Short mmCIF file of C-alpha atoms in Angstrom, two decimals:
data_model
loop_
_atom_site.label_atom_id
_atom_site.label_comp_id
_atom_site.label_asym_id
_atom_site.label_seq_id
_atom_site.Cartn_x
_atom_site.Cartn_y
_atom_site.Cartn_z
CA ARG A 1 16.62 -18.99 16.12
CA PHE A 2 14.49 -17.32 17.99
CA VAL A 3 15.32 -13.60 18.85
CA GLN A 4 12.48 -12.04 20.86
CA SER A 5 8.60 -11.71 21.49
CA LEU A 6 6.38 -8.81 21.10
CA THR A 7 3.44 -9.29 23.27
CA GLU A 8 1.19 -6.06 23.74
CA HIS A 9 -1.07 -6.92 22.12
CA THR A 10 -4.01 -8.39 23.53
CA ASN A 11 -6.61 -9.84 20.18
CA TRP A 12 -5.76 -11.02 16.77
CA VAL A 13 -2.73 -9.02 14.70
CA ARG A 14 -3.93 -9.33 11.39
CA CYS A 15 -0.68 -7.32 10.07
CA ALA A 16 2.98 -6.25 10.75
CA ARG A 17 5.40 -4.62 8.79
CA TRP A 18 9.09 -3.50 8.42
CA SER A 19 10.32 -0.63 8.53
CA PRO A 20 12.06 0.65 5.26
CA ASP A 21 14.86 2.54 7.08
CA ASN A 22 17.20 -1.00 7.50
CA GLY A 23 13.82 -2.28 9.69
CA LYS A 24 14.86 -0.42 12.70
CA LEU A 25 10.46 -0.38 13.06
CA ILE A 26 8.27 -2.05 13.34
CA VAL A 27 4.53 -1.41 12.98
CA SER A 28 1.05 -3.74 14.01
CA CYS A 29 -2.50 -4.05 13.88
CA SER A 30 -5.18 -6.03 15.60
CA ASP A 31 -8.02 -6.54 16.48
CA ASP A 32 -7.75 -5.12 19.82
CA LYS A 33 -8.30 -2.03 17.91
CA THR A 34 -4.79 -0.77 18.11
CA ILE A 35 -1.57 0.17 15.88
CA LYS A 36 1.56 0.09 17.66
CA LEU A 37 5.14 0.87 16.88
CA TRP A 38 7.84 -0.94 17.47
CA ASP A 39 11.74 -0.86 18.18
CA GLU A 40 12.55 -3.53 16.75
CA SER A 41 16.36 -3.25 18.93
CA THR A 42 14.91 -3.20 21.94
CA GLY A 43 11.35 -4.60 21.56
CA SER A 44 9.32 -1.82 23.24
CA CYS A 45 6.25 -0.10 22.01
CA ILE A 46 7.63 3.13 20.90
CA HIS A 47 3.36 4.68 20.09
CA THR A 48 -0.08 3.32 20.56
CA PHE A 49 -2.49 5.03 18.17
CA THR A 50 -5.72 3.72 19.00
CA GLU A 51 -9.30 3.59 16.55
CA ALA A 52 -12.46 4.62 18.34
CA LYS A 53 -14.57 2.29 15.56
CA GLY A 54 -13.12 -0.84 13.87
CA PHE A 55 -9.51 -1.86 13.77
CA GLY A 56 -6.56 -2.12 11.73
CA HIS A 57 -6.91 -4.93 8.93
CA HIS A 58 -3.99 -3.82 6.84
CA VAL A 59 -0.69 -2.00 7.52
CA GLU A 60 2.06 -0.36 5.58
CA PHE A 61 4.73 1.99 5.37
CA HIS A 62 5.39 5.15 3.46
CA PRO A 63 8.56 5.11 1.18
CA SER A 64 9.96 7.43 3.30
CA GLY A 65 9.24 5.85 5.87
CA SER A 66 8.15 8.43 7.93
CA CYS A 67 3.96 7.84 7.60
CA ILE A 68 2.23 5.13 7.45
CA GLY A 69 -1.01 4.17 6.00
CA VAL A 70 -3.70 1.77 8.02
CA GLY A 71 -7.21 -0.09 5.98
CA THR A 72 -9.86 -0.56 8.70
CA SER A 73 -12.70 -2.68 8.93
CA ASP A 74 -14.75 0.17 8.74
CA GLY A 75 -13.43 1.10 5.30
CA LYS A 76 -11.44 3.40 6.39
CA ILE A 77 -7.73 4.70 5.33
CA LYS A 78 -5.76 7.24 8.15
CA VAL A 79 -2.79 7.86 7.68
CA PHE A 80 -0.42 8.84 10.31
CA ASP A 81 2.72 10.73 10.34
CA ILE A 82 5.23 8.64 13.23
CA ARG A 83 7.17 12.02 13.57
CA ALA A 84 4.82 14.00 15.34
CA MET A 85 2.44 10.76 16.43
CA LYS A 86 -0.83 12.10 15.25
CA LEU A 87 -3.29 11.60 12.53
CA GLN A 88 -1.93 13.30 8.60
CA GLN A 89 -4.71 12.07 5.71
CA TYR A 90 -7.99 10.27 6.33
CA TYR A 91 -9.73 8.39 3.33
CA ALA A 92 -14.06 7.41 3.58
CA THR A 93 -13.66 6.11 0.10
CA HIS A 94 -14.98 2.40 0.76
CA GLU A 95 -18.03 0.44 1.88
CA ALA A 96 -17.10 -2.36 3.16
CA ALA A 97 -13.18 -3.20 5.48
CA VAL A 98 -10.03 -2.73 3.64
CA THR A 99 -8.90 -5.56 2.63
CA GLN A 100 -4.47 -3.94 1.85
CA VAL A 101 -2.93 -0.83 1.20
CA ASN A 102 0.31 -0.27 -0.78
CA PHE A 103 2.29 2.96 -1.41
CA HIS A 104 3.47 4.35 -4.87
CA PRO A 105 7.17 3.83 -5.06
CA SER A 106 7.43 7.71 -5.71
CA GLY A 107 4.93 7.79 -2.25
CA ASN A 108 2.91 10.69 -4.20
CA TYR A 109 -0.15 7.63 -4.25
CA LEU A 110 -1.99 5.13 -2.49
CA VAL A 111 -3.74 2.29 -3.37
CA SER A 112 -5.93 0.33 -1.69
CA SER A 113 -8.49 -2.76 -2.14
CA SER A 114 -11.80 -3.33 0.01
CA GLN A 115 -14.26 -5.64 0.24
CA ASP A 116 -16.82 -3.64 -1.25
CA MET A 117 -15.39 -5.83 -4.36
CA THR A 118 -13.39 -2.25 -5.71
CA VAL A 119 -10.03 -1.52 -6.01
CA ARG A 120 -9.28 2.83 -4.89
CA LEU A 121 -6.52 5.23 -6.07
CA HIS A 122 -5.91 7.94 -3.56
CA ASN A 123 -3.86 11.01 -4.09
CA LEU A 124 -1.56 12.23 -1.46
CA LEU A 125 -0.76 15.15 -2.88
CA THR A 126 -4.09 16.93 -3.01
CA VAL A 127 -5.30 14.14 -0.46
CA LYS A 128 -8.39 13.26 -2.63
CA PRO A 129 -9.50 9.93 -4.33
CA ILE A 130 -8.71 9.79 -8.07
CA CYS A 131 -10.32 6.40 -9.50
CA SER A 132 -12.53 3.43 -8.32
CA VAL A 133 -11.46 0.34 -10.49
CA GLN A 134 -14.42 -2.38 -10.28
CA GLY A 135 -14.28 -5.70 -12.01
CA HIS A 136 -13.95 -8.46 -9.40
CA GLU A 137 -17.91 -10.18 -8.45
CA LYS A 138 -16.57 -11.08 -5.32
CA ALA A 139 -14.13 -9.22 -1.70
CA VAL A 140 -10.84 -8.13 -3.50
CA ASN A 141 -8.34 -9.52 -0.64
CA THR A 142 -4.98 -7.76 -2.38
CA VAL A 143 -3.71 -4.82 -4.21
CA VAL A 144 -0.08 -3.98 -5.66
CA PHE A 145 2.30 -1.57 -7.22
CA SER A 146 5.18 -2.73 -9.15
CA PRO A 147 8.05 -1.93 -8.30
CA GLN A 148 8.13 0.65 -10.39
CA GLY A 149 4.57 2.25 -10.04
CA GLU A 150 3.59 1.55 -13.66
CA TYR A 151 1.30 -1.55 -13.24
CA PHE A 152 -0.92 -2.62 -9.95
CA ALA A 153 -2.39 -6.19 -9.42
CA SER A 154 -5.35 -7.14 -7.89
CA GLY A 155 -6.65 -10.52 -6.52
CA GLY A 156 -9.68 -11.08 -5.05
CA ALA A 157 -12.23 -13.98 -3.51
CA ASP A 158 -13.06 -14.62 -7.14
CA GLY A 159 -10.21 -16.71 -7.75
CA LYS A 160 -9.23 -13.70 -10.26
CA ILE A 161 -5.97 -11.56 -10.46
CA PHE A 162 -6.24 -8.24 -12.62
CA VAL A 163 -3.44 -6.62 -14.05
CA TRP A 164 -3.51 -2.83 -14.34
CA LYS A 165 -1.89 -0.10 -16.20
CA SER A 166 -1.39 2.85 -13.22
CA ASN A 167 -0.73 6.33 -15.94
CA LEU A 168 0.76 7.18 -12.56
CA GLU A 169 4.17 9.24 -12.71
CA THR A 170 7.15 6.24 -12.35
CA GLU A 171 10.02 6.67 -10.31
CA GLY A 172 12.53 9.26 -12.62
CA SER A 173 9.63 9.76 -15.20
CA GLU A 174 7.82 13.10 -15.60
CA GLU A 175 5.48 12.26 -18.18
CA GLY A 176 2.33 11.63 -18.32
CA GLY A 177 -0.16 10.72 -15.62
CA TYR A 178 -2.45 11.67 -13.39
CA GLY A 179 0.63 13.56 -11.56
CA SER A 180 1.74 15.15 -14.10
CA GLY A 181 -0.49 18.12 -14.58
CA GLN A 182 -1.08 17.15 -18.03
CA LYS A 183 -5.26 16.23 -18.66
CA SER A 184 -7.04 13.49 -17.60
CA SER A 185 -9.99 11.50 -19.49
CA SER A 186 -12.47 9.93 -17.89
CA GLN A 187 -11.10 6.48 -18.15
CA MET A 188 -7.54 5.43 -17.12
CA LYS A 189 -6.02 3.36 -20.39
CA GLU A 190 -5.55 -0.85 -20.10
CA ASP A 191 -3.96 -3.26 -21.08
CA THR A 192 -6.89 -5.51 -22.18
CA ILE A 193 -6.34 -9.13 -21.51
CA GLY A 194 -9.45 -10.95 -22.48
CA ASP A 195 -12.40 -9.89 -20.03
CA SER A 196 -10.21 -7.23 -18.06
CA PRO A 197 -12.88 -5.27 -15.94
CA VAL A 198 -12.59 -1.62 -16.65
CA LEU A 199 -11.55 1.23 -14.64
CA ARG A 200 -14.52 4.09 -13.72
CA LEU A 201 -12.67 7.25 -12.81
CA HIS A 202 -14.83 9.70 -10.28
CA THR A 203 -13.66 12.89 -12.72
CA SER A 204 -15.58 14.75 -15.51
CA ASN A 205 -14.76 14.52 -19.03
CA ASN A 206 -11.80 16.56 -20.31
CA LYS A 207 -11.08 18.94 -17.26
CA GLU A 208 -7.43 20.11 -16.55
CA ASN A 209 -6.02 18.86 -14.08
CA THR A 210 -5.54 21.60 -11.27
CA GLU A 211 -2.96 19.48 -8.98
CA PRO A 212 -0.40 21.21 -7.72
CA GLN A 213 3.01 20.59 -9.34
CA PRO A 214 5.71 19.10 -6.50
CA SER A 215 8.27 21.58 -5.51
CA ASP A 216 10.38 22.70 -2.86
CA LEU A 217 8.10 22.52 0.93
CA ASP A 218 10.77 23.91 3.35
CA ASP A 219 9.21 27.56 2.43
CA LEU A 220 5.67 26.32 2.83
CA PRO A 221 3.45 28.40 5.99
CA ASP A 222 2.75 25.73 9.07
CA LYS A 223 -0.36 26.50 8.50
CA LEU A 224 -1.02 24.97 4.90
CA ALA A 225 -4.36 23.10 4.78
CA SER A 226 -4.33 20.05 2.71
CA THR A 227 -1.36 17.88 2.46
CA ARG A 228 1.05 17.77 0.00
CA LEU A 229 4.83 15.32 -0.57
CA SER A 230 7.91 16.57 -2.01
CA LYS A 231 9.75 14.48 -5.00
CA THR A 232 12.95 15.33 -3.71
CA GLY A 233 14.83 13.16 -0.54
CA GLY A 234 12.22 10.07 -2.02
CA GLY A 235 9.18 11.58 -1.47
CA ILE A 236 9.06 12.33 2.55
CA LEU A 237 5.98 13.64 3.57
CA LYS A 238 5.70 16.79 5.08
CA SER A 239 3.04 18.66 5.86
CA SER A 240 0.32 19.86 8.47
CA THR A 241 -2.89 18.89 9.78
CA THR A 242 -5.22 18.67 7.17
CA SER A 243 -8.77 19.75 7.33
CA ALA A 244 -9.92 16.34 6.95
CA ALA A 245 -7.83 14.92 9.75
CA ASN A 246 -9.37 17.93 11.80
CA GLU A 247 -12.67 16.57 10.82
CA MET A 248 -11.58 12.87 11.68
CA GLU A 249 -10.51 13.62 15.07
CA ASN A 250 -13.39 16.05 15.45
CA SER A 251 -15.71 12.72 14.70
CA GLU A 252 -13.88 10.34 17.20
CA VAL A 253 -13.79 12.52 20.18
CA LEU A 254 -17.56 12.90 19.46
CA GLN A 255 -18.17 9.19 19.60
CA GLU A 256 -16.09 9.34 22.32
CA LEU A 257 -18.46 11.69 24.31
CA ARG A 258 -21.08 9.83 23.11
CA ARG A 259 -19.91 6.90 24.75
CA MET A 260 -19.08 8.48 28.01
CA GLY A 261 -22.75 9.28 27.91
CA ARG A 262 -24.63 6.77 27.00
CA GLN A 263 -22.09 5.12 30.15
CA PHE A 264 -23.00 7.90 32.33
CA GLY A 265 -26.83 7.49 31.37
CA ASP A 266 -26.17 3.32 32.30
CA MET A 267 -24.27 4.26 35.25
CA THR A 268 -27.71 6.71 36.32
CA ARG A 269 -30.14 4.61 36.15
CA LYS A 270 -28.38 1.62 37.76
CA MET A 271 -27.75 4.26 40.99
CA ASP A 272 -31.70 5.27 40.71
CA ARG A 273 -32.39 1.37 41.36
CA LEU A 274 -30.24 1.04 43.91
CA THR A 275 -31.44 4.09 45.36
CA GLU A 276 -34.66 2.31 45.13
CA THR A 277 -33.68 -0.95 46.38
CA VAL A 278 -32.49 1.00 49.84
CA LEU A 279 -35.49 2.94 50.44
CA TYR A 280 -37.27 -0.07 50.23
CA MET A 281 -35.22 -2.00 52.43
CA GLU A 282 -35.72 0.83 55.00
CA LYS A 283 -39.13 0.29 54.68
CA ARG A 284 -39.01 -3.55 55.60
CA LEU A 285 -36.80 -2.83 58.58
CA SER A 286 -38.49 -0.53 59.69
CA LEU A 287 -41.91 -3.09 59.68
CA VAL A 288 -39.81 -5.49 60.85
CA GLU A 289 -38.87 -3.11 63.81
CA GLU A 290 -42.06 -2.35 64.65
CA GLN A 291 -42.91 -6.36 64.61
CA VAL A 292 -40.30 -6.43 67.23
CA LYS A 293 -42.11 -3.46 69.42
CA LEU A 294 -45.43 -5.60 68.73
CA VAL A 295 -43.85 -8.78 70.03
CA SER A 296 -41.85 -7.50 72.70
CA LYS A 297 -44.94 -5.46 74.09
CA THR A 298 -47.40 -8.83 73.73
CA SER A 299 -44.88 -11.01 75.47
CA SER A 300 -44.77 -8.32 78.75
CA ALA A 301 -48.53 -8.09 78.74
CA VAL A 302 -48.39 -12.33 78.92
CA GLY A 303 -45.86 -11.99 81.64
CA THR A 304 -47.48 -9.42 84.05
CA THR A 305 -51.18 -11.67 83.64
CA ALA A 306 -49.57 -14.69 84.28
CA ASP A 307 -47.67 -13.27 87.23
CA ASP A 308 -51.00 -11.56 89.03
#
């Protein structure tokens, strides 16, 4: 049976997701350039994140329920902290619209698909991209991790589904992967099925992985620059605002100021045209008044002549 309707969006709703904590919250993104957080019990909007450029294509809850990931139409990936209600992480790794984002079960990684025909992995511990997957011949429409995070599957507009071995840490496992502190190679291992595409990493060969080991974050200073996640407590995101997030916020503020400047310029030009119009009307009115006076004098002169 129908329960309720959430109606504050003003354009297409692209995606909506339940929170992992028994569905207490709902998050949605829309072509109206907003990402809204809803209280399921009351149907009210708790908070609205607004995009200065582009709009949300896909939204997903972090496994802990404390954050949301958003893929936008302008190729950006953003992670918002829904406790502090602010931007936490920001990635500009895609060259076209992001079609889907999905968190690793550990909560330490994020995978994204895009219309630029790539899939990209991101490390939420170091706030850096890990690698780019290339192989689809058209836009990649969807990507998702397996339940344990050992694999991820991507589906594209080319009608193909590729299954990849992630080589990332799995829940309950400390072996191997890019989060384990072991050496990483220039290519991730994969299960080859026919002409399966090759993973191309953006890292150099035989370089030590310098990622920090997960630790208890309670004693870290509040001014920690990079965002790190704790494996304890289901991978709850505990961090301060990252420098990348600050740069993004500053960029959005600058864009807004530029937009306001353009609007002010338009208003100034309109006021100038209006002033010119008023001056022209005043001249016309003065001319009409002079003509009225001239007609009045002529009429008086004619009337005097007639009396004589």
